[in-house]
């Protein structure tokens, strides 16, 4: 297609820069009353930027519309990407986040003139408190990992106030990569806890690792294998007995709504990924929002500003002397907060409880149906997702990657692959509560046929995908000879092209 | 004012997002071999299950939901045409094409492009984004986005500390956006044996090069400057960057208003090592401060210490050009505690907005829009000066400026009462600027509102 003749609907679409023709533009701007040199020293004024696009409005529209057609989204396609909770993103939430009363609201508007926004944020905080059982919430963090950083900073500040920030954080081997990376950003070394033969953390492993230099345990529940950490109460008790705190990675909250509250599990602090559990769209890589919920112990350390209630309404307050400070500008990803609250209001108490029940139902249904052809990483009931491996395909040398690519040919996005790292060749499937039984059945049929193909015609998997806009992409080449941008004329430092 | 949470148990369940009927639910339960939905949760300790009830109101129909949320939106004073505040978030007109593309569910409902064969749309657009950011800053390479300008600045500082491991001091200009300074402080606190010091500004509003030189030394890893700075003032980057780099430290600039780079010489031309910024001005509404998009660009030689995702060009199995996430060995999912950052989800969709808007503006439109903002801000500043306000700083500015008046506070209040946002009072961040306002004029301010602003802040009769 690109650079080659193509037929039908697979359209060749060059880079926007390659569509440029001198003199075109896609916006008309009123002429300024004076030239820049009137206000700025001439040597500071920049000429037009070499290589910048010169494209008309209809061409820009067509360019990005075509690119959109080369994408799969959860709205167009079943997207069983484990750990990512690719549920339906209600369209009305897009309309609500675009109400002028929100989009044209400047973040430094005096509080009295932004009461609608403050009320909305206060209400979202309240819903999140009730769902998690925690006592206070900050909405400032921009994503899950940002929430982890915020939570770990708070843990560090807490220990520092007690005279010793401590050195280490315990993290299960199955944890998401952001957990150890966030702990390290807060100056902690990490100690990996191995799970047992059924995929769970055992209290005695925690007991062995705990001491006065361990600041916290970062634990995901349900864990990234889709399993509920059954000994969580005893584990948390052990951590607390040594003066440590429990950080709960709340990325998997979609399994817990009205099922169990993190506060009751002994969590002191957790992040909530609004872009997972509460349906704000993933946007092809964000923006998300990662509110952090804490109990009374950590409340004084929450980022500022915080919402406080006064007689004349809500206002932002910075008067929290033990706060860790700010983690970003303004008040967080407000547009995502609007969407998340809209989702919560739409579902209400029973709807939320139903979310987790149906998500766990769908995951177990897929687990049971696929078990005949694929090996589960760990047997038994799962929560909102299940993890298989590529064991059993050794004879034909078919790997997880091949299975994933063949699924694309069958019209499905691939599961999360090679994560968690503790499962060799992991295939992590999270169907979510918003996919119909027909869709799940079609996916199951495709997976079962792929398993058969893997034995009978493995070449088809190795060559997949063949029905996608491009064929299998050479990742090794991209890393070996990085070309990270287009350049108007090849310059020496990017000569690798 | 109060939170409207009705403490009743719900009587009806929202069903519109759930696809299953009772028969299908039963069929799935049968396949699993359990009797009820509750049986699915038998691994969870009963003491947790018993206390999990949600004390929350019942769900709403779409119509009721719309009305409810709209009533909150109505309570805000939100108006780009009466907004004279910038300070890190800018009111700019967004062409309809940008919104149209952002509402394509193929884009917004996709995840990070892990499967490149079915994600070429996101990947190519991100590659275009990286190119546009690199061009705008005149840097060699840019990443696929950060959360916002402030977190990008903090990550730049951490990257500089990795590149200069023997050095422990970091300097930040006091004229850098106060919230950027706060975020850098939060990120640095506890992350290592580092110290953060501020460099003062001179009477002209620019970073005091003497104070900078005094504080620079062999133990300084980086210095962070605003370009333009928080006061809208254009720093003399040539001299500042030379001083910083002469002692082996990295020069970092943070740009809250990238539109300024349509007309100002870019950081790369002055030898800046890491240029970061906030991209909200291109294609993103104010939205009470988020989401915007963090911009991050640097030298190619530093690419392996850079935080964030990167898209690269490669080929597919048939030799055709294709795009893919690359150099991931820097990232948390592979490198874990030794990653260059913990960032995973970034601000991809906002990067798309930035890319579409800049593609529309293009070479000429960008420059002309920047020139328009420059001229309009100066017209208002001149008029305020003529009417007795003092322009606090003497150095050239882009579209933000600081003005002072003995009656500033009263006049500010009266402008607010006329439903205008007449700048931000600076006293909360700079006690010495108690009577000063930071004003911003963009293309969205209407002629009527501009006249009203002038009349409220500087009535002709006084
Ligand atoms: C288990 C888990 N923890 C943390 C994260 C990080 O969240 P985010 O991508 O929003 O930073 C993710 C998702 O990517 C996750 O799956």
PDB file of N, CA and C and ligand atoms in Angstrom, chain A residues 82-85 142-148 174-179 220 222-224 249-252 271-276 282 288-290 385 419 428 430, chain B residues 111-112 114 147 309 332 342-346, ligand 1:
ATOM      1  N   UNK A  82      -6.049  -7.989  28.217  1.00  0.00           N
ATOM      2  CA  UNK A  82      -6.034  -8.182  29.664  1.00  0.00           C
ATOM      3  C   UNK A  82      -5.350  -7.060  30.402  1.00  0.00           C
ATOM      4  N   UNK A  83      -5.857  -6.753  31.598  1.00  0.00           N
ATOM      5  CA  UNK A  83      -5.334  -5.725  32.485  1.00  0.00           C
ATOM      6  C   UNK A  83      -5.725  -4.316  32.028  1.00  0.00           C
ATOM      7  N   UNK A  84      -6.407  -4.203  30.879  1.00  0.00           N
ATOM      8  CA  UNK A  84      -6.694  -2.879  30.344  1.00  0.00           C
ATOM      9  C   UNK A  84      -8.176  -2.518  30.408  1.00  0.00           C
ATOM     10  N   UNK A  85      -9.040  -3.499  30.681  1.00  0.00           N
ATOM     11  CA  UNK A  85     -10.473  -3.265  30.852  1.00  0.00           C
ATOM     12  C   UNK A  85     -11.053  -2.431  29.711  1.00  0.00           C
ATOM     13  N   UNK A 142      -2.673  11.813  36.787  1.00  0.00           N
ATOM     14  CA  UNK A 142      -3.126  11.757  35.398  1.00  0.00           C
ATOM     15  C   UNK A 142      -3.325  10.352  34.868  1.00  0.00           C
ATOM     16  N   UNK A 143      -2.804   9.348  35.545  1.00  0.00           N
ATOM     17  CA  UNK A 143      -2.935   7.962  35.068  1.00  0.00           C
ATOM     18  C   UNK A 143      -2.619   7.033  36.225  1.00  0.00           C
ATOM     19  N   UNK A 144      -2.736   5.739  35.967  1.00  0.00           N
ATOM     20  CA  UNK A 144      -2.483   4.762  37.015  1.00  0.00           C
ATOM     21  C   UNK A 144      -1.075   4.878  37.587  1.00  0.00           C
ATOM     22  N   UNK A 145      -0.083   4.907  36.705  1.00  0.00           N
ATOM     23  CA  UNK A 145       1.300   4.982  37.171  1.00  0.00           C
ATOM     24  C   UNK A 145       1.552   6.280  37.930  1.00  0.00           C
ATOM     25  N   UNK A 146       0.899   7.345  37.502  1.00  0.00           N
ATOM     26  CA  UNK A 146       1.047   8.634  38.187  1.00  0.00           C
ATOM     27  C   UNK A 146       0.437   8.541  39.584  1.00  0.00           C
ATOM     28  N   UNK A 147      -0.657   7.796  39.695  1.00  0.00           N
ATOM     29  CA  UNK A 147      -1.262   7.547  40.996  1.00  0.00           C
ATOM     30  C   UNK A 147      -0.339   6.723  41.889  1.00  0.00           C
ATOM     31  N   UNK A 148       0.315   5.733  41.303  1.00  0.00           N
ATOM     32  CA  UNK A 148       1.269   4.925  42.079  1.00  0.00           C
ATOM     33  C   UNK A 148       2.381   5.814  42.629  1.00  0.00           C
ATOM     34  N   UNK A 174       4.508 -10.998  39.919  1.00  0.00           N
ATOM     35  CA  UNK A 174       3.506 -10.844  38.873  1.00  0.00           C
ATOM     36  C   UNK A 174       3.084  -9.388  38.669  1.00  0.00           C
ATOM     37  N   UNK A 175       3.613  -8.461  39.465  1.00  0.00           N
ATOM     38  CA  UNK A 175       3.148  -7.074  39.406  1.00  0.00           C
ATOM     39  C   UNK A 175       3.413  -6.426  38.052  1.00  0.00           C
ATOM     40  N   UNK A 176       2.602  -5.449  37.745  1.00  0.00           N
ATOM     41  CA  UNK A 176       2.798  -4.628  36.554  1.00  0.00           C
ATOM     42  C   UNK A 176       4.113  -3.860  36.681  1.00  0.00           C
ATOM     43  N   UNK A 177       4.782  -3.612  35.554  1.00  0.00           N
ATOM     44  CA  UNK A 177       6.078  -2.927  35.562  1.00  0.00           C
ATOM     45  C   UNK A 177       6.053  -1.548  36.182  1.00  0.00           C
ATOM     46  N   UNK A 178       4.897  -0.903  36.160  1.00  0.00           N
ATOM     47  CA  UNK A 178       4.832   0.434  36.748  1.00  0.00           C
ATOM     48  C   UNK A 178       5.056   0.386  38.261  1.00  0.00           C
ATOM     49  N   UNK A 179       4.713  -0.735  38.919  1.00  0.00           N
ATOM     50  CA  UNK A 179       4.878  -0.809  40.382  1.00  0.00           C
ATOM     51  C   UNK A 179       6.346  -0.649  40.798  1.00  0.00           C
ATOM     52  N   UNK A 220      -1.334  -6.128  44.012  1.00  0.00           N
ATOM     53  CA  UNK A 220      -2.452  -5.951  43.079  1.00  0.00           C
ATOM     54  C   UNK A 220      -3.505  -6.993  43.430  1.00  0.00           C
ATOM     55  N   UNK A 222      -7.719  -8.055  42.522  1.00  0.00           N
ATOM     56  CA  UNK A 222      -7.140  -9.316  42.090  1.00  0.00           C
ATOM     57  C   UNK A 222      -5.796  -9.091  41.403  1.00  0.00           C
ATOM     58  N   UNK A 223      -4.939 -10.103  41.473  1.00  0.00           N
ATOM     59  CA  UNK A 223      -3.603  -9.917  40.921  1.00  0.00           C
ATOM     60  C   UNK A 223      -3.624  -9.999  39.393  1.00  0.00           C
ATOM     61  N   UNK A 224      -2.461  -9.846  38.793  1.00  0.00           N
ATOM     62  CA  UNK A 224      -2.428  -9.764  37.325  1.00  0.00           C
ATOM     63  C   UNK A 224      -2.641 -11.129  36.672  1.00  0.00           C
ATOM     64  N   UNK A 249      -2.565  -1.771  44.182  1.00  0.00           N
ATOM     65  CA  UNK A 249      -2.716  -1.353  42.788  1.00  0.00           C
ATOM     66  C   UNK A 249      -4.158  -1.645  42.394  1.00  0.00           C
ATOM     67  N   UNK A 250      -4.912  -0.575  42.177  1.00  0.00           N
ATOM     68  CA  UNK A 250      -6.347  -0.712  41.931  1.00  0.00           C
ATOM     69  C   UNK A 250      -6.717  -0.850  40.470  1.00  0.00           C
ATOM     70  N   UNK A 251      -5.748  -1.182  39.623  1.00  0.00           N
ATOM     71  CA  UNK A 251      -6.035  -1.291  38.184  1.00  0.00           C
ATOM     72  C   UNK A 251      -7.100  -2.350  37.903  1.00  0.00           C
ATOM     73  N   UNK A 252      -7.247  -3.306  38.814  1.00  0.00           N
ATOM     74  CA  UNK A 252      -8.200  -4.395  38.574  1.00  0.00           C
ATOM     75  C   UNK A 252      -9.504  -4.246  39.361  1.00  0.00           C
ATOM     76  N   UNK A 271      -4.506   3.397  43.892  1.00  0.00           N
ATOM     77  CA  UNK A 271      -4.915   4.242  42.771  1.00  0.00           C
ATOM     78  C   UNK A 271      -6.081   3.583  42.073  1.00  0.00           C
ATOM     79  N   UNK A 272      -6.886   4.396  41.420  1.00  0.00           N
ATOM     80  CA  UNK A 272      -8.040   3.898  40.668  1.00  0.00           C
ATOM     81  C   UNK A 272      -7.854   4.367  39.231  1.00  0.00           C
ATOM     82  N   UNK A 273      -7.861   3.432  38.287  1.00  0.00           N
ATOM     83  CA  UNK A 273      -7.694   3.835  36.891  1.00  0.00           C
ATOM     84  C   UNK A 273      -9.079   4.123  36.307  1.00  0.00           C
ATOM     85  N   UNK A 274      -9.426   5.399  36.230  1.00  0.00           N
ATOM     86  CA  UNK A 274     -10.754   5.749  35.703  1.00  0.00           C
ATOM     87  C   UNK A 274     -10.911   5.271  34.266  1.00  0.00           C
ATOM     88  N   UNK A 275      -9.776   5.180  33.552  1.00  0.00           N
ATOM     89  CA  UNK A 275      -9.815   4.743  32.155  1.00  0.00           C
ATOM     90  C   UNK A 275      -9.962   3.229  32.050  1.00  0.00           C
ATOM     91  N   UNK A 276      -9.998   2.549  33.158  1.00  0.00           N
ATOM     92  CA  UNK A 276     -10.298   1.112  33.092  1.00  0.00           C
ATOM     93  C   UNK A 276     -11.693   0.907  33.679  1.00  0.00           C
ATOM     94  N   UNK A 282      -9.647   4.995  26.391  1.00  0.00           N
ATOM     95  CA  UNK A 282      -8.187   4.893  26.488  1.00  0.00           C
ATOM     96  C   UNK A 282      -7.461   5.788  25.491  1.00  0.00           C
ATOM     97  N   UNK A 288      -5.653   9.205  30.635  1.00  0.00           N
ATOM     98  CA  UNK A 288      -6.429   8.504  31.637  1.00  0.00           C
ATOM     99  C   UNK A 288      -6.650   9.420  32.814  1.00  0.00           C
ATOM    100  N   UNK A 289      -6.896   8.823  33.965  1.00  0.00           N
ATOM    101  CA  UNK A 289      -6.919   9.570  35.219  1.00  0.00           C
ATOM    102  C   UNK A 289      -6.712   8.548  36.324  1.00  0.00           C
ATOM    103  N   UNK A 290      -5.874   8.883  37.287  1.00  0.00           N
ATOM    104  CA  UNK A 290      -5.507   7.914  38.312  1.00  0.00           C
ATOM    105  C   UNK A 290      -5.698   8.417  39.725  1.00  0.00           C
ATOM    106  N   UNK A 385     -10.384 -11.585  34.617  1.00  0.00           N
ATOM    107  CA  UNK A 385      -9.548 -11.948  33.470  1.00  0.00           C
ATOM    108  C   UNK A 385      -8.916 -13.310  33.731  1.00  0.00           C
ATOM    109  N   UNK A 419       2.653 -10.858  29.325  1.00  0.00           N
ATOM    110  CA  UNK A 419       2.480 -10.238  30.630  1.00  0.00           C
ATOM    111  C   UNK A 419       1.362 -10.996  31.333  1.00  0.00           C
ATOM    112  N   UNK A 428      -3.261 -13.047  28.074  1.00  0.00           N
ATOM    113  CA  UNK A 428      -4.117 -12.577  29.164  1.00  0.00           C
ATOM    114  C   UNK A 428      -5.395 -11.981  28.583  1.00  0.00           C
ATOM    115  N   UNK A 430      -9.180 -10.413  28.945  1.00  0.00           N
ATOM    116  CA  UNK A 430     -10.152  -9.716  29.800  1.00  0.00           C
ATOM    117  C   UNK A 430     -11.329  -9.305  28.935  1.00  0.00           C
TER     118      UNK A 430
ATOM    119  N   UNK B 111      -6.499   1.172  22.456  1.00  0.00           N
ATOM    120  CA  UNK B 111      -5.507   1.220  23.525  1.00  0.00           C
ATOM    121  C   UNK B 111      -4.169   1.626  22.922  1.00  0.00           C
ATOM    122  N   UNK B 112      -3.171   1.805  23.764  1.00  0.00           N
ATOM    123  CA  UNK B 112      -1.789   1.965  23.315  1.00  0.00           C
ATOM    124  C   UNK B 112      -1.516   0.940  22.208  1.00  0.00           C
ATOM    125  N   UNK B 114      -0.258  -1.658  20.871  1.00  0.00           N
ATOM    126  CA  UNK B 114       0.603  -2.826  21.080  1.00  0.00           C
ATOM    127  C   UNK B 114       0.625  -3.755  19.873  1.00  0.00           C
ATOM    128  N   UNK B 147       2.237  13.438  30.533  1.00  0.00           N
ATOM    129  CA  UNK B 147       0.928  13.831  31.051  1.00  0.00           C
ATOM    130  C   UNK B 147       0.640  15.316  30.819  1.00  0.00           C
ATOM    131  N   UNK B 309       7.057   6.740  25.720  1.00  0.00           N
ATOM    132  CA  UNK B 309       7.029   5.875  24.543  1.00  0.00           C
ATOM    133  C   UNK B 309       7.583   6.596  23.320  1.00  0.00           C
ATOM    134  N   UNK B 332       9.092   0.837  31.617  1.00  0.00           N
ATOM    135  CA  UNK B 332       8.776   0.076  32.827  1.00  0.00           C
ATOM    136  C   UNK B 332       8.371  -1.371  32.567  1.00  0.00           C
ATOM    137  N   UNK B 342       8.284   5.792  35.096  1.00  0.00           N
ATOM    138  CA  UNK B 342       7.222   4.809  35.356  1.00  0.00           C
ATOM    139  C   UNK B 342       6.041   5.009  34.406  1.00  0.00           C
ATOM    140  N   UNK B 343       6.137   5.960  33.493  1.00  0.00           N
ATOM    141  CA  UNK B 343       4.954   6.302  32.683  1.00  0.00           C
ATOM    142  C   UNK B 343       4.545   5.122  31.797  1.00  0.00           C
ATOM    143  N   UNK B 344       3.239   4.908  31.712  1.00  0.00           N
ATOM    144  CA  UNK B 344       2.688   3.838  30.881  1.00  0.00           C
ATOM    145  C   UNK B 344       1.636   4.515  29.996  1.00  0.00           C
ATOM    146  N   UNK B 345       0.379   4.610  30.451  1.00  0.00           N
ATOM    147  CA  UNK B 345      -0.606   5.424  29.763  1.00  0.00           C
ATOM    148  C   UNK B 345      -0.055   6.854  29.667  1.00  0.00           C
ATOM    149  N   UNK B 346      -0.076   7.423  28.449  1.00  0.00           N
ATOM    150  CA  UNK B 346       0.374   8.814  28.316  1.00  0.00           C
ATOM    151  C   UNK B 346      -0.830   9.665  27.915  1.00  0.00           C
TER     152      UNK B 346
HETATM  153  C1  LIG C   1      -2.069  -3.866  36.877  1.00  0.00           C
HETATM  154  C2  LIG C   1      -1.739  -2.503  36.354  1.00  0.00           C
HETATM  155  N1  LIG C   1      -1.179  -1.589  37.175  1.00  0.00           N
HETATM  156  C3  LIG C   1      -0.868  -0.348  36.762  1.00  0.00           C
HETATM  157  C4  LIG C   1      -1.093   0.049  35.473  1.00  0.00           C
HETATM  158  C5  LIG C   1      -0.670   1.426  35.052  1.00  0.00           C
HETATM  159  O1  LIG C   1      -1.723   2.254  34.707  1.00  0.00           O
HETATM  160  P1  LIG C   1      -1.556   3.433  33.662  1.00  0.00           P
HETATM  161  O2  LIG C   1      -1.288   2.820  32.334  1.00  0.00           O
HETATM  162  O3  LIG C   1      -2.841   4.157  33.712  1.00  0.00           O
HETATM  163  O4  LIG C   1      -0.421   4.293  34.094  1.00  0.00           O
HETATM  164  C6  LIG C   1      -1.693  -0.862  34.582  1.00  0.00           C
HETATM  165  C7  LIG C   1      -2.048  -0.516  33.193  1.00  0.00           C
HETATM  166  O5  LIG C   1      -1.362  -0.245  32.308  1.00  0.00           O
HETATM  167  C8  LIG C   1      -2.003  -2.166  35.037  1.00  0.00           C
HETATM  168  O6  LIG C   1      -2.539  -3.052  34.192  1.00  0.00           O
END
